[in-house]
Amino acid sequence: MRHTFSLVFLLMAIALAACACLALRSRRVIGKYVAQTVAALIPPVIGNMIIIASGTKAQSTLGCYIYFIGMDLVMLALTGFTLEYCQLPKLRAKYLTAVRALLAVDAVQLLLNPLFGHAFDTEPIPVDGFAYYRLVPRLGQTFHRVVDYGILATVIVIFIYKLIHTPRIYAERYGIILAAILAGLVWETYYIFSRTPIDRSMVSFGVFGLLVFYFSIYYRPVRLLDSMLANIASEMPEAMFFLDVSGHCVWANRPGQQLAELGEGEFDDATARLRAMFDISLESLDEWSVQRQVAAEDGVRHYMLQKHALSDDRGRLLGAFLSVRDDTQEHQALQREKYNATHDRLTGLYNREYLYERIRQMIDARRDARWLVAFIDVKDFKLVNDIFGTAFGDYAIRAIGAWIARTLPEGSVYGRLAGDTFGACVPEDAFDEAALEASLSRFVVADGAVAHSILIHIGVYAVTEPELEVSVMLDRAHLALSTIETEYQKHIAWYDDTMRRRILWAQQITAELPDALSEGQIRPYLQPIVDGGGRPVGAEALVRWNHPEKGFLSPAAFIPVFEENGMIAQVDRHMWRQACAILAEWQRLGRDQFISVNISPKDFYFMDVAAEIRGAARDCGVSPARLRLEITETVMMTDMENRIKILESLRSEGFQIEMDDFGSGYSSLNLLKDMPVDVIKIDMRFLSRSEHETKARRILNNVMRMSEDIGIVSLVEGVETREQYGMLSDMRCRLFQGYFFARPMPPAEFEARWLDDLRTEEE
Ligand code: C2E
Ligand code: CA
Ligand code: CA
């Protein structure tokens, strides 16, 4: 019996020592306190072991000392542990000091027992025929008990307090320790009062030590975890359903219960409801995620469903959970964002980028269909803004957008390209040009008091090359607009390929002009002008472009382009200076011919014509009388008074003015009398085009007679035949020019053929 207990106590001491080591090594704060408490339990156990095993009074007494002092250590450590375990750090400092003091006093008085014998003694009693020394308590022993029980009582009070004041889930960890303490206490107390020889209650020390160790270091409150997780799941905004392996719903959080319209705690119907709502199968355990749209009272709702399989630590399937997220708001936000990115704020129509994309899609989807791409432009929209204000301007743009949406046939796409321009793509067979023209002819935007008729032009490109970029198609439609820019009656213009070629040509030669001028590609040709006797009196300078790649270009190929963009001024300035250079040379050689140069009406917009002419003549030292200036009637059509002044001043300086292409425009003989003109040039070709030749001849005759009357010389150009020459001579025409005499030619040839001939003749 003794030996059995000794062995049990020894093993207990070893086990406690091992736990103390493990606790010390644990990284948790409580580890240190646990280690102290568990280790403190060892001396009482050892003390008891000695008492049980000893055969002498001295040995038993030693055992008693170890036991008592050990108990003081247990109380000290237990107090520290309790304060930490019950999380009462505030109490620690003062309380611990008091406990330490009490225990110190107790230890000292116990250790003084050998001197005074006031604490205890031992007396032998026979157990199993063996002397066992039983404790005989004295006053000091009572003090010791009061101290230890007192401390233990406070510990118990603390645990009871925690037990009552913490959530049920946590009570467990306090309750178990408390129970162990109480059990030990009762057992120990029973031993003390029963005075049985062997202190069996020591076993409770071991148990207590192990419980403290386990609950402080290793124990995880599973129920706590469970309820925490369930709480989290409940608080989740998305609906969650937990399914067992057969797909049966075992639990759903609150949003889940609401979504599937489940009653409190009734999860049985969930699976069927979910299947009906979202058309999903939950029986299998595979994982998936799907999106679903469900019609609801407030419109379509969008859901994101995800199913996850759940397995335990060893990978065995436990079931699954399904989460259902209501994405409707995100979806709507996304839709809004997409709408804003693809639509124009003001009109609500597609914006440029999205229109391009839609037109591309439409054309690509039906390549065999015939499409029209239209560019819609508001004429002089700036004026609308200026006159009526931007608020009305915006209103007008919205009205035009609405008109487009209303008027274009079904199957069209349209959008706003920029400010006052719109684009569209229309199926050709649905396009009703006449109806559109009619609608545009009375287009009025009215905003209460303000009504303004607005001119809208539409350029149309019939898509012949569907692989072209949409921007290029719209560019082509835009190009077509240029042909009706100044028109008020016609609103729709069609693009054709000559238009594109013309524009490309214009762009190319415009870019090439500066080099062409400086490199001498652009040169004058001279066409002789002869008198009644066929003798040359001068020449007209006609421009030629000897293009390095395209060869010889006639003025018709480039003059209209440069008249359009104003670069004609550069060409003419160059021609005038070239003519003056030739004249200077003739002057030097004593040749008495003049040169007529052409002045484009556009020149007056881009330069000071008089100053340029004057400068060219002066710089070359050419007498003004040798330079004749050919203007057309159109020069007089704008800013007439000013133009007359310019011409008059040039005339007064000695330059002669010729009215070119007389009769081809609107000019009347009446007008002629006010014009500062020395010569009128009548083009045979205009007259010979007329069907009534006799009538034409009469007109010609009269014009010449009349011009003679008012002192203006007449010159007929375009003389191609001997008959014409003869007839004109009969009409007393003074000067002639035409293929009958010579074609325009390079100056060197002209000089060789016409001036040297003359010299020979004169000689
Ligand atoms: P234009 O001023 O009326 O010039 C006369 C045009 O008639 C010239 O054509 C000339 O070659 C052509 N011609 C002369 N005699 C006959 C004939 O008997 N029969 C026919 N069928 N044609 C004849 P070109 O040189 O092609 O010039 C065409 C037009 O280009 C000129 O008409 C003029 O308006 C313009 N132009 C020519 N050179 C210049 C220039 O340096 N500056 C400006 N601004 N315009 C120029
Ligand atoms: Ca001319
Ligand atoms: Ca002419």
PDB file of C-alpha atoms in Angstrom, residues 298 300-304 325-337:
ATOM      1  CA  ASP A 298     -39.099  45.993 -58.752  1.00  0.00           C
ATOM      2  CA  VAL A 300     -35.112  42.052 -62.793  1.00  0.00           C
ATOM      3  CA  ARG A 301     -32.744  41.117 -59.977  1.00  0.00           C
ATOM      4  CA  HIS A 302     -29.296  39.720 -60.632  1.00  0.00           C
ATOM      5  CA  TYR A 303     -27.803  37.006 -58.471  1.00  0.00           C
ATOM      6  CA  MET A 304     -24.408  35.418 -58.231  1.00  0.00           C
ATOM      7  CA  ARG A 325     -25.289  37.253 -53.609  1.00  0.00           C
ATOM      8  CA  ASP A 326     -27.719  39.855 -54.886  1.00  0.00           C
ATOM      9  CA  ASP A 327     -25.656  41.708 -57.495  1.00  0.00           C
ATOM     10  CA  THR A 328     -28.485  43.862 -58.736  1.00  0.00           C
ATOM     11  CA  GLN A 329     -27.015  47.143 -57.532  1.00  0.00           C
ATOM     12  CA  GLU A 330     -23.558  46.393 -58.875  1.00  0.00           C
ATOM     13  CA  HIS A 331     -25.160  45.284 -62.082  1.00  0.00           C
ATOM     14  CA  GLN A 332     -27.159  48.499 -62.332  1.00  0.00           C
ATOM     15  CA  ALA A 333     -24.096  50.584 -61.517  1.00  0.00           C
ATOM     16  CA  LEU A 334     -22.208  48.758 -64.226  1.00  0.00           C
ATOM     17  CA  GLN A 335     -25.019  49.323 -66.681  1.00  0.00           C
ATOM     18  CA  ARG A 336     -25.072  53.006 -65.793  1.00  0.00           C
ATOM     19  CA  GLU A 337     -21.345  53.232 -66.225  1.00  0.00           C
TER      20      GLU A 337
END
